[in-house]
Amino acid sequence: ALIERILPAKSHFFILEKATPTLDSMEHFAIFARGGNVVIQGTSPSAWTVGFNHYLKYVCGVYVPKSGPQSFTLDTLPLPKDTLQGTSP
C-alpha cells in the first residue's frame, strides 16, 4: 500500500519478497534489480518500508519525510547498480 500511495504510476515495478530472519532476530532488508524490476527483500512489512525509503533516498535521491509521505512522479525508475542492505529499527 505504501509503494502504491507514493509511486502510484510505478508501483508495478516493485517486487516484495520475504527474507530469511537472521540468528540475531534483527529485521533487515536487501534491495537489488532483477529483470527490470526493483526487488525489496525484507524480514517484515516494516523492513520492506524501511527498504523502500532507503531505495528512494539513496538510489533516486528523493527524501520522503516520516511526517507524511506524499505521492510524486519519477520520469524513470532507476535500478540499483549493486545490492543495498540494511537493518530496520
PDB file of C-alpha atoms in Angstrom:
ATOM      1  CA  ALA A   1       0.000   0.000   0.000  1.00  0.00           C
ATOM      2  CA  LEU A   2       2.869   2.424   0.772  1.00  0.00           C
ATOM      3  CA  ILE A   3       4.506   1.995  -2.629  1.00  0.00           C
ATOM      4  CA  GLU A   4       1.153   2.462  -4.385  1.00  0.00           C
ATOM      5  CA  ARG A   5       0.489   5.622  -2.368  1.00  0.00           C
ATOM      6  CA  ILE A   6       3.898   7.213  -3.015  1.00  0.00           C
ATOM      7  CA  LEU A   7       4.595   5.997  -6.571  1.00  0.00           C
ATOM      8  CA  PRO A   8       1.186   5.037  -7.973  1.00  0.00           C
ATOM      9  CA  ALA A   9       2.323   5.002 -11.620  1.00  0.00           C
ATOM     10  CA  LYS A  10       5.416   2.872 -10.907  1.00  0.00           C
ATOM     11  CA  SER A  11       4.294   0.508  -8.131  1.00  0.00           C
ATOM     12  CA  HIS A  12       4.118  -2.440 -10.530  1.00  0.00           C
ATOM     13  CA  PHE A  13       7.921  -2.255 -10.989  1.00  0.00           C
ATOM     14  CA  PHE A  14       8.495  -3.317  -7.363  1.00  0.00           C
ATOM     15  CA  ILE A  15       8.638  -6.884  -6.089  1.00  0.00           C
ATOM     16  CA  LEU A  16       8.459  -7.510  -2.353  1.00  0.00           C
ATOM     17  CA  GLU A  17       9.922 -10.790  -1.113  1.00  0.00           C
ATOM     18  CA  LYS A  18      10.139 -12.296   2.343  1.00  0.00           C
ATOM     19  CA  ALA A  19      13.739 -12.563   3.586  1.00  0.00           C
ATOM     20  CA  THR A  20      15.018 -15.249   5.939  1.00  0.00           C
ATOM     21  CA  PRO A  21      15.397 -13.968   9.514  1.00  0.00           C
ATOM     22  CA  THR A  22      18.905 -13.850  10.929  1.00  0.00           C
ATOM     23  CA  LEU A  23      20.010 -15.592  14.113  1.00  0.00           C
ATOM     24  CA  ASP A  24      20.166 -12.277  15.983  1.00  0.00           C
ATOM     25  CA  SER A  25      16.480 -11.612  15.102  1.00  0.00           C
ATOM     26  CA  MET A  26      17.296  -8.191  13.629  1.00  0.00           C
ATOM     27  CA  GLU A  27      14.920  -7.065  10.928  1.00  0.00           C
ATOM     28  CA  HIS A  28      16.783  -6.456   7.700  1.00  0.00           C
ATOM     29  CA  PHE A  29      16.261  -5.675   4.034  1.00  0.00           C
ATOM     30  CA  ALA A  30      18.063  -6.031   0.716  1.00  0.00           C
ATOM     31  CA  ILE A  31      17.369  -4.069  -2.467  1.00  0.00           C
ATOM     32  CA  PHE A  32      18.504  -5.169  -5.914  1.00  0.00           C
ATOM     33  CA  ALA A  33      17.475  -5.242  -9.572  1.00  0.00           C
ATOM     34  CA  ARG A  34      16.009  -8.275 -11.277  1.00  0.00           C
ATOM     35  CA  GLY A  35      14.643  -8.305 -14.822  1.00  0.00           C
ATOM     36  CA  GLY A  36      13.957  -4.566 -14.952  1.00  0.00           C
ATOM     37  CA  ASN A  37      12.252  -4.547 -11.550  1.00  0.00           C
ATOM     38  CA  VAL A  38      13.316  -3.347  -8.129  1.00  0.00           C
ATOM     39  CA  VAL A  39      13.243  -6.201  -5.619  1.00  0.00           C
ATOM     40  CA  ILE A  40      12.964  -5.400  -1.928  1.00  0.00           C
ATOM     41  CA  GLN A  41      13.513  -8.377   0.337  1.00  0.00           C
ATOM     42  CA  GLY A  42      12.627  -7.867   3.976  1.00  0.00           C
ATOM     43  CA  THR A  43      12.014  -9.869   7.103  1.00  0.00           C
ATOM     44  CA  SER A  44       8.764  -7.980   7.803  1.00  0.00           C
ATOM     45  CA  PRO A  45       6.474  -5.319   6.357  1.00  0.00           C
ATOM     46  CA  SER A  46       8.337  -2.691   8.384  1.00  0.00           C
ATOM     47  CA  ALA A  47      11.637  -3.865   6.857  1.00  0.00           C
ATOM     48  CA  TRP A  48      10.063  -3.501   3.388  1.00  0.00           C
ATOM     49  CA  THR A  49       9.013   0.037   4.305  1.00  0.00           C
ATOM     50  CA  VAL A  50      12.492   0.987   5.506  1.00  0.00           C
ATOM     51  CA  GLY A  51      13.980  -0.669   2.412  1.00  0.00           C
ATOM     52  CA  PHE A  52      11.651   1.274   0.099  1.00  0.00           C
ATOM     53  CA  ASN A  53      12.573   4.545   1.818  1.00  0.00           C
ATOM     54  CA  HIS A  54      16.261   3.591   1.535  1.00  0.00           C
ATOM     55  CA  TYR A  55      15.782   2.976  -2.203  1.00  0.00           C
ATOM     56  CA  LEU A  56      14.091   6.358  -2.674  1.00  0.00           C
ATOM     57  CA  LYS A  57      16.774   8.203  -0.722  1.00  0.00           C
ATOM     58  CA  TYR A  58      19.949   6.517  -1.986  1.00  0.00           C
ATOM     59  CA  VAL A  59      19.021   5.355  -5.499  1.00  0.00           C
ATOM     60  CA  CYS A  60      16.501   8.008  -6.558  1.00  0.00           C
ATOM     61  CA  GLY A  61      17.812  10.906  -4.472  1.00  0.00           C
ATOM     62  CA  VAL A  62      14.327  11.604  -3.101  1.00  0.00           C
ATOM     63  CA  TYR A  63      13.632  12.355   0.546  1.00  0.00           C
ATOM     64  CA  VAL A  64      10.251  11.299   1.905  1.00  0.00           C
ATOM     65  CA  PRO A  65       9.547  12.755   5.353  1.00  0.00           C
ATOM     66  CA  LYS A  66       8.160  10.460   8.032  1.00  0.00           C
ATOM     67  CA  SER A  67       5.576  13.108   8.895  1.00  0.00           C
ATOM     68  CA  GLY A  68       3.518  12.421   5.822  1.00  0.00           C
ATOM     69  CA  PRO A  69       4.634  10.871   2.572  1.00  0.00           C
ATOM     70  CA  GLN A  70       3.106  12.428  -0.487  1.00  0.00           C
ATOM     71  CA  SER A  71       2.703  10.966  -3.904  1.00  0.00           C
ATOM     72  CA  PHE A  72       5.134  12.115  -6.592  1.00  0.00           C
ATOM     73  CA  THR A  73       6.194  11.107 -10.071  1.00  0.00           C
ATOM     74  CA  LEU A  74       9.546   9.855 -11.277  1.00  0.00           C
ATOM     75  CA  ASP A  75      10.051  10.014 -15.032  1.00  0.00           C
ATOM     76  CA  THR A  76      12.298   6.970 -14.890  1.00  0.00           C
ATOM     77  CA  LEU A  77      12.689   4.339 -12.230  1.00  0.00           C
ATOM     78  CA  PRO A  78      16.421   3.870 -11.629  1.00  0.00           C
ATOM     79  CA  LEU A  79      17.572   0.377 -10.841  1.00  0.00           C
ATOM     80  CA  PRO A  80      20.108  -0.199  -8.074  1.00  0.00           C
ATOM     81  CA  LYS A  81      23.531  -0.968  -9.553  1.00  0.00           C
ATOM     82  CA  ASP A  82      24.531  -3.073  -6.560  1.00  0.00           C
ATOM     83  CA  THR A  83      22.677  -4.856  -3.788  1.00  0.00           C
ATOM     84  CA  LEU A  84      21.906  -2.462  -0.947  1.00  0.00           C
ATOM     85  CA  GLN A  85      21.402  -3.883   2.523  1.00  0.00           C
ATOM     86  CA  GLY A  86      20.395  -2.507   5.872  1.00  0.00           C
ATOM     87  CA  THR A  87      18.577  -3.134   9.098  1.00  0.00           C
ATOM     88  CA  SER A  88      15.214  -1.911  10.241  1.00  0.00           C
ATOM     89  CA  PRO A  89      14.787  -0.462  13.734  1.00  0.00           C
TER      90      PRO A  89
END
